[in-house]
mmCIF file of C-alpha atoms and ligand atoms in Angstrom:
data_model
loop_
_atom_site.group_PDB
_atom_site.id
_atom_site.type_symbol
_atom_site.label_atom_id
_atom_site.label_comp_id
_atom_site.label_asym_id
_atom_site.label_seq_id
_atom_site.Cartn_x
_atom_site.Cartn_y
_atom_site.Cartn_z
ATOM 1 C CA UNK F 1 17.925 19.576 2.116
ATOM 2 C CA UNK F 2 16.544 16.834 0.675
ATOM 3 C CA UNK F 3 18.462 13.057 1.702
ATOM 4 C CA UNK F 4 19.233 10.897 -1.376
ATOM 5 C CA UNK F 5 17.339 7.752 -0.710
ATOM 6 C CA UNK F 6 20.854 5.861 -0.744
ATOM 7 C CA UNK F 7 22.001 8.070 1.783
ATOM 8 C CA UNK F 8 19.063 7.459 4.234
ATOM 9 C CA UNK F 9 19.224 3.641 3.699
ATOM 10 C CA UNK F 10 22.372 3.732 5.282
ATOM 11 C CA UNK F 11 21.824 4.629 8.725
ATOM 12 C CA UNK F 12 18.435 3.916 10.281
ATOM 13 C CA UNK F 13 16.686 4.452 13.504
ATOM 14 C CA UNK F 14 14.524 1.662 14.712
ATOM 15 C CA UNK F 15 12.978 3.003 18.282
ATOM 16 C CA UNK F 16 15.993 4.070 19.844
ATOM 17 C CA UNK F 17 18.290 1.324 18.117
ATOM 18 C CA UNK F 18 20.230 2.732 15.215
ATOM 19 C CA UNK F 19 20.522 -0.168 12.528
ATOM 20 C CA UNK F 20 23.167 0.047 9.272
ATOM 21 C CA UNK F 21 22.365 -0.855 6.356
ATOM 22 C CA UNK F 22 23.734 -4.759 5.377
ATOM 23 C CA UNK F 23 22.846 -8.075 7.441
ATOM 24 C CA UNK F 24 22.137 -6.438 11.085
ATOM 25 C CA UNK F 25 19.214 -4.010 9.226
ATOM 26 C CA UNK F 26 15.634 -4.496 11.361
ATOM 27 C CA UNK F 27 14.035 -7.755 10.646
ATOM 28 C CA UNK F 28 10.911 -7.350 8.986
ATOM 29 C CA UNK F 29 7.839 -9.078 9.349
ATOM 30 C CA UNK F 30 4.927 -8.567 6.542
ATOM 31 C CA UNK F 31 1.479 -9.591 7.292
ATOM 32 C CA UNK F 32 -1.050 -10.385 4.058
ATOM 33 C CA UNK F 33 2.553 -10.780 2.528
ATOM 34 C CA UNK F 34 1.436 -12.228 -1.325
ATOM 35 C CA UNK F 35 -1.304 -9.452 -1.846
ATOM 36 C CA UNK F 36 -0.368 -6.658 -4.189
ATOM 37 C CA UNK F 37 2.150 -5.078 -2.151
ATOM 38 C CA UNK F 38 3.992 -7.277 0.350
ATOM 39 C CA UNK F 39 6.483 -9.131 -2.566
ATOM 40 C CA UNK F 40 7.632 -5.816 -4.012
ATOM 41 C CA UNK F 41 8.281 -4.404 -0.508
ATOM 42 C CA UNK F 42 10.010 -7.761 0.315
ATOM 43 C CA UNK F 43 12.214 -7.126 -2.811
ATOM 44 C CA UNK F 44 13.347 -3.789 -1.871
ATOM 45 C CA UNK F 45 14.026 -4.519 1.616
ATOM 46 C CA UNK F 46 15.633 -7.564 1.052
ATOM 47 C CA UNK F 47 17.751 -5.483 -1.772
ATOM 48 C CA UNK F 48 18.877 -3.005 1.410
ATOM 49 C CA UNK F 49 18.939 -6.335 4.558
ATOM 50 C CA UNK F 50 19.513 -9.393 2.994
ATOM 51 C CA UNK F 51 17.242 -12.248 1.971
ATOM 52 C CA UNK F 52 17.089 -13.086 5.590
ATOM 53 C CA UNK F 53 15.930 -10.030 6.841
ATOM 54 C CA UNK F 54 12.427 -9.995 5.761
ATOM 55 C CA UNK F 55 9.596 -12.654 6.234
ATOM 56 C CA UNK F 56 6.907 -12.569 4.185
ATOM 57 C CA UNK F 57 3.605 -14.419 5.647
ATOM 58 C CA UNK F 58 0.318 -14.828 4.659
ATOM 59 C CA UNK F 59 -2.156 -18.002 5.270
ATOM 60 C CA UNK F 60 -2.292 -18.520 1.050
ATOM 61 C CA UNK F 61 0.419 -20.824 0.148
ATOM 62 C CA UNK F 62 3.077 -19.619 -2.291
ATOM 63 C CA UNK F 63 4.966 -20.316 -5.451
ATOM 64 C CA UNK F 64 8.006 -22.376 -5.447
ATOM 65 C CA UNK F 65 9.737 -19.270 -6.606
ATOM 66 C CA UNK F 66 8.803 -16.567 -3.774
ATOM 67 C CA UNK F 67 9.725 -19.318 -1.586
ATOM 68 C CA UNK F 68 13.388 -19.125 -3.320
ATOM 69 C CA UNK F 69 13.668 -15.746 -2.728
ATOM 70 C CA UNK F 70 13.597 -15.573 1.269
ATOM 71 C CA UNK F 71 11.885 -16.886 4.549
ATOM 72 C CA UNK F 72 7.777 -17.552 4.342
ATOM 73 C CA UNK F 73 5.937 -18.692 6.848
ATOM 74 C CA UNK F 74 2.218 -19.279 7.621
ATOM 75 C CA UNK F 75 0.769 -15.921 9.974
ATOM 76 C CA UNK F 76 -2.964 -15.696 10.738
ATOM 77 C CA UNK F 77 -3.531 -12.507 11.736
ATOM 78 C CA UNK F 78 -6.094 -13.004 13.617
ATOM 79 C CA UNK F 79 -4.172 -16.080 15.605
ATOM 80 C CA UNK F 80 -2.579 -13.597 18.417
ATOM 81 C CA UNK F 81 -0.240 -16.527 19.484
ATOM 82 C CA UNK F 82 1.116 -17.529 15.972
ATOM 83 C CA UNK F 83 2.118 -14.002 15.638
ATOM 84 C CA UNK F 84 3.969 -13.699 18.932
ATOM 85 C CA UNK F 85 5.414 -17.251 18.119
ATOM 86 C CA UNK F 86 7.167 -15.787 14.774
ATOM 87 C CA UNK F 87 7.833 -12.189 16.118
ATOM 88 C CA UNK F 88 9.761 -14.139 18.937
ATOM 89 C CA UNK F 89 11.589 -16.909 17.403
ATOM 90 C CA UNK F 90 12.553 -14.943 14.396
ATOM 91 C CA UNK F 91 13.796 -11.443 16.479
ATOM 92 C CA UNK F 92 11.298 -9.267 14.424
ATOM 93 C CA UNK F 93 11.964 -5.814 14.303
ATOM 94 C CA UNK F 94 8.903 -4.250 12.320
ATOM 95 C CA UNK F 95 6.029 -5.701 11.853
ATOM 96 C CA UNK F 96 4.454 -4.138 8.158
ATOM 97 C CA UNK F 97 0.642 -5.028 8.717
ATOM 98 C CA UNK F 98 -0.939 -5.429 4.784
ATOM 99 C CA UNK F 99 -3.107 -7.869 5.757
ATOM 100 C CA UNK F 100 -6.690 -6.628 5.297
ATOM 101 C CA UNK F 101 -9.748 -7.034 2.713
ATOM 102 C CA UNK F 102 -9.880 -3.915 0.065
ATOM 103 C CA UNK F 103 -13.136 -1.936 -0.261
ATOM 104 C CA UNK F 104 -15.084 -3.579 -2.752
ATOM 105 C CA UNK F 105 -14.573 -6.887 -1.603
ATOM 106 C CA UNK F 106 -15.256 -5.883 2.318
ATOM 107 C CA UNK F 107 -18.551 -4.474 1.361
ATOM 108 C CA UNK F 108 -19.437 -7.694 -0.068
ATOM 109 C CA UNK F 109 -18.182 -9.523 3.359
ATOM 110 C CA UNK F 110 -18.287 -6.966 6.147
ATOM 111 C CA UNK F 111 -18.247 -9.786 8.796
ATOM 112 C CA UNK F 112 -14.873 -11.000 7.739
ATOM 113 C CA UNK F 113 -13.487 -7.519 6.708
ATOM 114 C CA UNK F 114 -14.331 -6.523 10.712
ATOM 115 C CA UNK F 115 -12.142 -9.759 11.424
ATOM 116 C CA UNK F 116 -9.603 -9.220 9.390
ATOM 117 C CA UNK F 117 -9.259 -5.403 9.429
ATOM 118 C CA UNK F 118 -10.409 -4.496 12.778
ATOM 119 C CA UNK F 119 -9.520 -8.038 15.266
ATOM 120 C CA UNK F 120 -6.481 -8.411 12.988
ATOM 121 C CA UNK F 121 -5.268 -5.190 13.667
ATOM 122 C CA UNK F 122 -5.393 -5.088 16.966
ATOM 123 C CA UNK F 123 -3.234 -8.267 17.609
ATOM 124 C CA UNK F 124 -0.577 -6.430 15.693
ATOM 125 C CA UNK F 125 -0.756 -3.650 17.222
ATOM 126 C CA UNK F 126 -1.036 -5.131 20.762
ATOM 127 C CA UNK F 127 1.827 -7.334 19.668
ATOM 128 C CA UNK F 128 4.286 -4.389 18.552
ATOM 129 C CA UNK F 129 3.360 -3.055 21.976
ATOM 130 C CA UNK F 130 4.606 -5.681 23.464
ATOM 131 C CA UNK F 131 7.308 -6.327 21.861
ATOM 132 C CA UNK F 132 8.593 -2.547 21.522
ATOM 133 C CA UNK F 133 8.046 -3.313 17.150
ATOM 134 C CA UNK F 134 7.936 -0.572 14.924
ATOM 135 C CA UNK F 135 4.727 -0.452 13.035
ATOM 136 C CA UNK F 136 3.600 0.358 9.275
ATOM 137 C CA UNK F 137 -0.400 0.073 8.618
ATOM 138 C CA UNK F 138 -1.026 1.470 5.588
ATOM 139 C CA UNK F 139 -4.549 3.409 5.076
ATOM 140 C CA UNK F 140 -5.878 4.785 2.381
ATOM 141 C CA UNK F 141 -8.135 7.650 0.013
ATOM 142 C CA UNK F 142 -10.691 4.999 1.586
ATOM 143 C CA UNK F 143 -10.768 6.640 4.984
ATOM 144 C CA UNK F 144 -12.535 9.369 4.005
ATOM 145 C CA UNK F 145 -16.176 10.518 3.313
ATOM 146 C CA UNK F 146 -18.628 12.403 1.746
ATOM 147 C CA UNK F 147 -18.325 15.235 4.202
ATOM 148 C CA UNK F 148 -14.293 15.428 3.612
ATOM 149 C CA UNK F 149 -13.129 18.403 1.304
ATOM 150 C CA UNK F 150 -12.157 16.324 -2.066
ATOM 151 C CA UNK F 151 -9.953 18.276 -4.181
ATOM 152 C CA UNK F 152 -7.580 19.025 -2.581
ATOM 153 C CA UNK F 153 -8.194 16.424 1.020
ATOM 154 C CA UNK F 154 -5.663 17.936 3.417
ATOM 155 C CA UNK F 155 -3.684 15.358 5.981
ATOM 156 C CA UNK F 156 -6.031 16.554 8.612
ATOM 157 C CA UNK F 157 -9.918 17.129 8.329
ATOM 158 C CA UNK F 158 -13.611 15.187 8.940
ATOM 159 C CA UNK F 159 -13.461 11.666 7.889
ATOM 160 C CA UNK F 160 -16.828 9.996 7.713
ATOM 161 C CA UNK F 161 -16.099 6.685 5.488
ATOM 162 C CA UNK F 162 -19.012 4.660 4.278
ATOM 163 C CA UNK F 163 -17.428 1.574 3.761
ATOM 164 C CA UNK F 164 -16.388 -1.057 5.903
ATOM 165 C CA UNK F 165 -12.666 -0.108 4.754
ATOM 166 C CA UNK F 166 -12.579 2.926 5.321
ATOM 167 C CA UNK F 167 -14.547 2.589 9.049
ATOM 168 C CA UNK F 168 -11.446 0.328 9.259
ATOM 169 C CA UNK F 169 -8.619 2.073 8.164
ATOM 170 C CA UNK F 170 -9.838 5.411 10.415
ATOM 171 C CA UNK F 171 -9.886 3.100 13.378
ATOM 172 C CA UNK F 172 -6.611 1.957 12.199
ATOM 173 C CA UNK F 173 -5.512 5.663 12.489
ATOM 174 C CA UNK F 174 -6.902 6.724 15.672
ATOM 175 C CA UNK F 175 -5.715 3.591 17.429
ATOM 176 C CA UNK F 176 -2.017 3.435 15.908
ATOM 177 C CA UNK F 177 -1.883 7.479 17.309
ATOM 178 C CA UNK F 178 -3.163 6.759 20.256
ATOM 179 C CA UNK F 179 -0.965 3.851 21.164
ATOM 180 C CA UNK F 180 1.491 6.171 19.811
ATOM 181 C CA UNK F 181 1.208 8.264 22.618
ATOM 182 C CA UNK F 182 0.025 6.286 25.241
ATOM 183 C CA UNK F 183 2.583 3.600 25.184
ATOM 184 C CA UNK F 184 5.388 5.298 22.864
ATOM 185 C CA UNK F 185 4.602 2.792 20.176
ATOM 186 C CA UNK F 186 6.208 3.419 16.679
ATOM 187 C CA UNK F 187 3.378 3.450 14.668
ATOM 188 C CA UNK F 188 3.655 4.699 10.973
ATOM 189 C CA UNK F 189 0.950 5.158 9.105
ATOM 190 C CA UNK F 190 0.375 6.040 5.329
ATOM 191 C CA UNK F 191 -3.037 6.818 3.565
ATOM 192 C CA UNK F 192 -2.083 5.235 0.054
ATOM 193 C CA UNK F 193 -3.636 6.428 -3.234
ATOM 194 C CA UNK F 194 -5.068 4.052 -5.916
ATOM 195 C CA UNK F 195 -1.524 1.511 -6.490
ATOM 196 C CA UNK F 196 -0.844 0.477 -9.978
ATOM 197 C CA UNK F 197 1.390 -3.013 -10.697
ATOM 198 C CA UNK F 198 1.727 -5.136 -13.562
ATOM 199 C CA UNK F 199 3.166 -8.412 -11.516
ATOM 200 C CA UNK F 200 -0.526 -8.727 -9.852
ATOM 201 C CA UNK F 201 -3.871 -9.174 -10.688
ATOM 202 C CA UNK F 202 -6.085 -6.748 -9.200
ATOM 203 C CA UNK F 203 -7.167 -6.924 -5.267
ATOM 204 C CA UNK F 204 -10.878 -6.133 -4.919
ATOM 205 C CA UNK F 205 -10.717 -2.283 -4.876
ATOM 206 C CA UNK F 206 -12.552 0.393 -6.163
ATOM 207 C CA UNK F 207 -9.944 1.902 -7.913
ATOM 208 C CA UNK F 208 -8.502 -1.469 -9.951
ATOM 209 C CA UNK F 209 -9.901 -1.009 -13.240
ATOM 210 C CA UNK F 210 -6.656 1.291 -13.413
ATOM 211 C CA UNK F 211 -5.131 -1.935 -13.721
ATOM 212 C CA UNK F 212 -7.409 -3.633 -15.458
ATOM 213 C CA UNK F 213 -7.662 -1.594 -18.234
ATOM 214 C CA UNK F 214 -3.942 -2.620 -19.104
ATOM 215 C CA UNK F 215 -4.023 -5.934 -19.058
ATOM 216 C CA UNK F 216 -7.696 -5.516 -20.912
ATOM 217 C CA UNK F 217 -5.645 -3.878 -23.888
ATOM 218 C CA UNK F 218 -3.061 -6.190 -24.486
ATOM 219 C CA UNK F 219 -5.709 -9.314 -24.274
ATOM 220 C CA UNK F 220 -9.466 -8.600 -25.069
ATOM 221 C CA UNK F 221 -8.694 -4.972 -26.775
ATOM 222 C CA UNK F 222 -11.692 -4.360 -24.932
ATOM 223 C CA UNK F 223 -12.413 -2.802 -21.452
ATOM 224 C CA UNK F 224 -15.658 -2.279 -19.396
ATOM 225 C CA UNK F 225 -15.195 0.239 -16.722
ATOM 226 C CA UNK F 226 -17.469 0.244 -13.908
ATOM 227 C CA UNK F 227 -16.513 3.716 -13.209
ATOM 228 C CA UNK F 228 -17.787 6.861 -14.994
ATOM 229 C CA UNK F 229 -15.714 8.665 -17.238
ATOM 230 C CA UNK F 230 -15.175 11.419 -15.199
ATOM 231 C CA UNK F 231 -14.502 10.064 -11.554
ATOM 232 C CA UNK F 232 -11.418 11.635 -10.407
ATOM 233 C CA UNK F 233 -9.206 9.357 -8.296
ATOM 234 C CA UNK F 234 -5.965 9.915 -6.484
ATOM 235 C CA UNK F 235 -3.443 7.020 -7.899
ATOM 236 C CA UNK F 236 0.583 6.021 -7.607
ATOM 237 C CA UNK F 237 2.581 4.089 -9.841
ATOM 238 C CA UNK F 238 4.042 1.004 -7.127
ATOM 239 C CA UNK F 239 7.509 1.902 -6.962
ATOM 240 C CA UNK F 240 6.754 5.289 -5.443
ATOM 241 C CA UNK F 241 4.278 3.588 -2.967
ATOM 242 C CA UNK F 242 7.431 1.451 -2.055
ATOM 243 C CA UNK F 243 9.602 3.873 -1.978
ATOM 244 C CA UNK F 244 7.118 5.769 0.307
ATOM 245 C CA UNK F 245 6.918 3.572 2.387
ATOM 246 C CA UNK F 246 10.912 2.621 3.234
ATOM 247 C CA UNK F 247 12.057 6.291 3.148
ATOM 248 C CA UNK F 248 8.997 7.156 5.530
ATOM 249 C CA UNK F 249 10.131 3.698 7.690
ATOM 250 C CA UNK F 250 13.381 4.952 8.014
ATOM 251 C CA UNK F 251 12.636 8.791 9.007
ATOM 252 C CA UNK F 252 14.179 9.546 12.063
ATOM 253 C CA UNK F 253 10.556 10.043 14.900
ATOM 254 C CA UNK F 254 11.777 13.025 16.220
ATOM 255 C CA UNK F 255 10.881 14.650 12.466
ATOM 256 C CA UNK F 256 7.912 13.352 12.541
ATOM 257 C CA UNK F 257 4.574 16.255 13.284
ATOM 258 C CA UNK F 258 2.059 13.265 13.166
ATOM 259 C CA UNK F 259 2.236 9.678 12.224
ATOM 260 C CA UNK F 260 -0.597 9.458 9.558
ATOM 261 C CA UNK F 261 0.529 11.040 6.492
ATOM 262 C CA UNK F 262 -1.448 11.629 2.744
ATOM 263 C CA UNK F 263 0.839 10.976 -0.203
ATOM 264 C CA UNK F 264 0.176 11.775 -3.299
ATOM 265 C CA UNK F 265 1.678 11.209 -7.283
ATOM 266 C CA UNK F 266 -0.822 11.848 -9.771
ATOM 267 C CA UNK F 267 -4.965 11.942 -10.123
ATOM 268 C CA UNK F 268 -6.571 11.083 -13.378
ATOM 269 C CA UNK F 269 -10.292 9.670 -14.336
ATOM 270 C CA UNK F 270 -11.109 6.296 -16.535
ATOM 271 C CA UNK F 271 -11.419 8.836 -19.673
ATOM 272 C CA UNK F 272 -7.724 10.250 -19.032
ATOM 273 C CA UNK F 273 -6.281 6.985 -18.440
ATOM 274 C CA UNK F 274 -7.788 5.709 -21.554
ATOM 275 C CA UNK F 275 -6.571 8.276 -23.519
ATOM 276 C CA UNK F 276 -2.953 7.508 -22.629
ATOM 277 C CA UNK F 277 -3.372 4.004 -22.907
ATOM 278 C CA UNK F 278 -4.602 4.418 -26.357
ATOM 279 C CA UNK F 279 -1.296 6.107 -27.399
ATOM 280 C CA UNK F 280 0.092 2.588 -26.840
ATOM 281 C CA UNK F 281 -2.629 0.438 -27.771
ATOM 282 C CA UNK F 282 -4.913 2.373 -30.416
ATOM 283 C CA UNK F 283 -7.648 0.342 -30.859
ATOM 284 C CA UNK F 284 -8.607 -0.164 -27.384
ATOM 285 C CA UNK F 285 -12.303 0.514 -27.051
ATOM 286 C CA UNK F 286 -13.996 1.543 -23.464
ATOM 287 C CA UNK F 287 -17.847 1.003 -22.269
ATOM 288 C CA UNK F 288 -18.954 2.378 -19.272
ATOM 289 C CA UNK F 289 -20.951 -0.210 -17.029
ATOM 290 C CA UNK F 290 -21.573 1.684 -13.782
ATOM 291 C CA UNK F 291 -21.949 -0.283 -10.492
ATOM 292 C CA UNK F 292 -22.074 -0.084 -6.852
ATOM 293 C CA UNK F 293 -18.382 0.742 -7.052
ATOM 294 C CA UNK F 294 -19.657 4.593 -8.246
ATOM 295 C CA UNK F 295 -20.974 5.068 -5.292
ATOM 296 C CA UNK F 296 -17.743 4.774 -3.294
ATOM 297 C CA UNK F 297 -15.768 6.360 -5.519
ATOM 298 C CA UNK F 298 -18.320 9.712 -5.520
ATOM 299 C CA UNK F 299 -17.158 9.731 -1.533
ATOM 300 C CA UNK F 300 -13.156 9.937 -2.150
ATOM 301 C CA UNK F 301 -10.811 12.336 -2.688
ATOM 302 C CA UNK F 302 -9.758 13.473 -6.121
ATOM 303 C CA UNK F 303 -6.647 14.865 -5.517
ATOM 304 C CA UNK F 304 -4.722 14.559 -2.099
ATOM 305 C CA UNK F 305 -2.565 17.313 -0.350
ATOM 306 C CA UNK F 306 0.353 15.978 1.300
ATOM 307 C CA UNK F 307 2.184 18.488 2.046
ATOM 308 C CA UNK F 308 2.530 17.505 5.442
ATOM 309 C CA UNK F 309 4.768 14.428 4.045
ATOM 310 C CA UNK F 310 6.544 16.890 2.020
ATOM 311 C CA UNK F 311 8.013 18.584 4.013
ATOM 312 C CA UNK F 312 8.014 16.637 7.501
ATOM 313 C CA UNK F 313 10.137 13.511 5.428
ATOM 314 C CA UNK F 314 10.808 15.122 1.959
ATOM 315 C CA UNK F 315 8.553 13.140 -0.308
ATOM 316 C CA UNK F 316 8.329 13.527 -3.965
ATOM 317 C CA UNK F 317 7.040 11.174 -5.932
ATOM 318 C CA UNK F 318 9.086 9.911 -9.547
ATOM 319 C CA UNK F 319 6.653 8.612 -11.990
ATOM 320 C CA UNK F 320 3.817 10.887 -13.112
ATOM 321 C CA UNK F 321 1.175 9.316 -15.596
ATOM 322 C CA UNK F 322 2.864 9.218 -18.852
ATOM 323 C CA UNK F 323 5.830 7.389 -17.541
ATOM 324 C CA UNK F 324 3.273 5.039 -15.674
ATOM 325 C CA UNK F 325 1.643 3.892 -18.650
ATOM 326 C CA UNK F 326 4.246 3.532 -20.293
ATOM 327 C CA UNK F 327 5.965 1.321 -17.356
ATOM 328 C CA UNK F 328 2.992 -0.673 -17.294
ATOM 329 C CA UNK F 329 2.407 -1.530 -21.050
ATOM 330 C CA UNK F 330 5.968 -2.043 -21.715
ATOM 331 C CA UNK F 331 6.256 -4.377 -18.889
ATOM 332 C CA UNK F 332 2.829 -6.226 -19.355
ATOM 333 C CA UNK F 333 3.655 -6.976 -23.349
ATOM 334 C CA UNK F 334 6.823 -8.734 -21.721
ATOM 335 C CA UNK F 335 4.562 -10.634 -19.137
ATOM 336 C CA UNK F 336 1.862 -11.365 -21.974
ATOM 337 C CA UNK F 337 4.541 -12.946 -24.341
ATOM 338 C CA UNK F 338 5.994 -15.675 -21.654
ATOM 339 C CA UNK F 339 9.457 -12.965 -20.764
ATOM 340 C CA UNK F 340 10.942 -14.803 -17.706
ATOM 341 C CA UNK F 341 12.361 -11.373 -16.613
ATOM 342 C CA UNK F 342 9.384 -9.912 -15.817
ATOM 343 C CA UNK F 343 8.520 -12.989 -13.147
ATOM 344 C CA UNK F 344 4.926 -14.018 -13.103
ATOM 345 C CA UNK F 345 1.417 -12.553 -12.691
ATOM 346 C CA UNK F 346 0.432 -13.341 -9.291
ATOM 347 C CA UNK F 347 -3.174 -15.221 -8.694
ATOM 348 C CA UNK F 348 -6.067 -13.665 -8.478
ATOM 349 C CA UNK F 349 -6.852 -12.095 -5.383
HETATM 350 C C1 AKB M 401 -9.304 0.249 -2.984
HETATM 351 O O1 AKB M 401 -9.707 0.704 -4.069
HETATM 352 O O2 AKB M 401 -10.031 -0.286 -2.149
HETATM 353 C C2 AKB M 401 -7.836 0.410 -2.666
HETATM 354 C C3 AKB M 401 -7.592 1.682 -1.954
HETATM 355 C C4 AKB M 401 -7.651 2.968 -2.674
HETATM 356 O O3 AKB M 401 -7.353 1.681 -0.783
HETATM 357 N N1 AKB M 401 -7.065 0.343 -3.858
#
């Protein structure tokens, strides 16, 4: 039967330590902490541990206001002794590794997406070793290839990525489950679709003009998609990612059949999501401007299977497309006209 996600909050296993829910949850260290996904994970947490209980980090310097909300500090990934430094002092728990350079933007600097990626990775992962830390690394649709079946891309089969990313995030994979066995390491490990946000700019991806496009209707009216109409992409409104990711944190290991799982919510191309948008926003026009980011897109999945997550850890995701757009428009007309409620638009990445 399927666990009501207040339920499983209350009682979780970290390793063999079980933690309740309240101020002695698992401290939580995020890596690459003000990208697009480490403040909203921060949130939730926090929302479950305590303001104390997380620490964000990243080497960009933040806002007054995310400093208000709970501990920051300065983590280089790839500065092995910083991170034992603030995994010691501060009793971390679980390291959640989001530090890493997205697909379009590592193909334009493949020495410093090895770096940060690959050397990055493995002081984490050496580090939760060490340590005895559980660990999340999230991978992606990225970390798979041409030669991978793409509609639908089952949890296990080839994966030949052509990007630096993707090489990444497979090596990512293969390491995590090997540590996993070798040295009992917790490593969890989700391949994320396409994420959609309002609160932040988009990251360098391949599959961001999903989020452009929004903010593109409520300002210019206009949006130039460097994708072709009909490229079919995997995506996920963020709150599922998030809640993917804690209920997936939290799953007992012994129900666990692997520890790299697909999850899926919805797949739709530029033309689909254009059409919904311009239920909200009718005179939105589109032009197609195809790029280099085509040609990575051609090598992804279009739809994921993950049934394995299904049923190993009962996922389901909430918010098909409809309800995203609608999230995201509603939320982004707020932002737009100066609401305080919906917090700031992050910098861009
Ligand atoms: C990207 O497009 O690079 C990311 C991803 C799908 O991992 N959003």
């Amino acid at each position: 039967m399927r666990k009501s996600f207040l339920n499983l909050v209350k009682t979780l296993e970290v390793g063999s330590r079980l933690y309740h829910s309240g101020s002695n949850g698992p401290r939580v260290l995020i890596t690459g902490g003000l990208g697009q996904l480490g403040t909203g994970l921060a949130r939730e947490l926090r929302k479950l541990h305590g303001p104390e209980s997380v620490i964000l980090s990243d080497i960009v310097k933040p806002e007054a206001e995310e400093i208000a909300k709970g501990p920051f500090v300065f983590a280089d990934v790839l500065d092995f002794k910083c991170l034992q430094e603030i995994v010691v002092n501060k009793r971390i728990d679980w390291i959640v590794h989001f530090s890493a350079l997205l697909s379009a933007v590592g193909e334009n600097n493949v020495p410093l997406a090895v770096r940060v990626n690959i050397e990055g990775l493995h002081n984490v992962m050496e580090l939760a070793k060490q340590y005895k830390l559980k660990l999340f690394v999230p991978s992606t649709i990225g970390a798979f290839g041409p030669e991978s079946p793409r509609n639908p891309t089952p949890n296990i089969c080839i994966q030949r990525p052509k990007t630096i990313y993707g090489v990444s995030k497979v090596h990512a994979e293969l390491l995590g489950e090997y540590y996993h066995k070798r040295f009992n390491l917790d490593f969890r490990c989700l391949r994320y679709p396409g994420i959609i946000l309002y609160d932040s700019h988009p990251g360098g991806g391949t599959t961001d003009y999903a989020v452009q496009i929004f903010h593109d209707a409520l300002t210019t009216g206009k949006h130039v998609c460097y994708l072709r109409p009909d490229a079919r992409l995997p995506m996920m409104y963020i709150d599922d990612c998030l809640r993917a990711t804690i209920e997936y944190m939290m799953t007992p290991g012994k129900q666990l059949t692997t520890r790299t799982y697909n999850v899926h919510a919805m797949s739709f191309t530029p033309e689909e999501l254009y059409a919904e948008v311009k239920k909200h926003v009718p005179n939105l026009e589109i032009e197609y401007k195809v790029d280099s980011r085509q040609a990575i897109a051609d090598a992804w999945p279009m739809v994921f299977d993950d049934s394995s997550a299904r049923t190993d850890w009962s996922w389901k995701e909430n918010i098909p497309m409809e309800k995203l757009v609608d999230i995201m428009i509603t939320n982004l007309r707020k932002v737009y006209a100066g609401d305080p409620s919906t917090g700031k638009l992050d910098a861009m990445a």
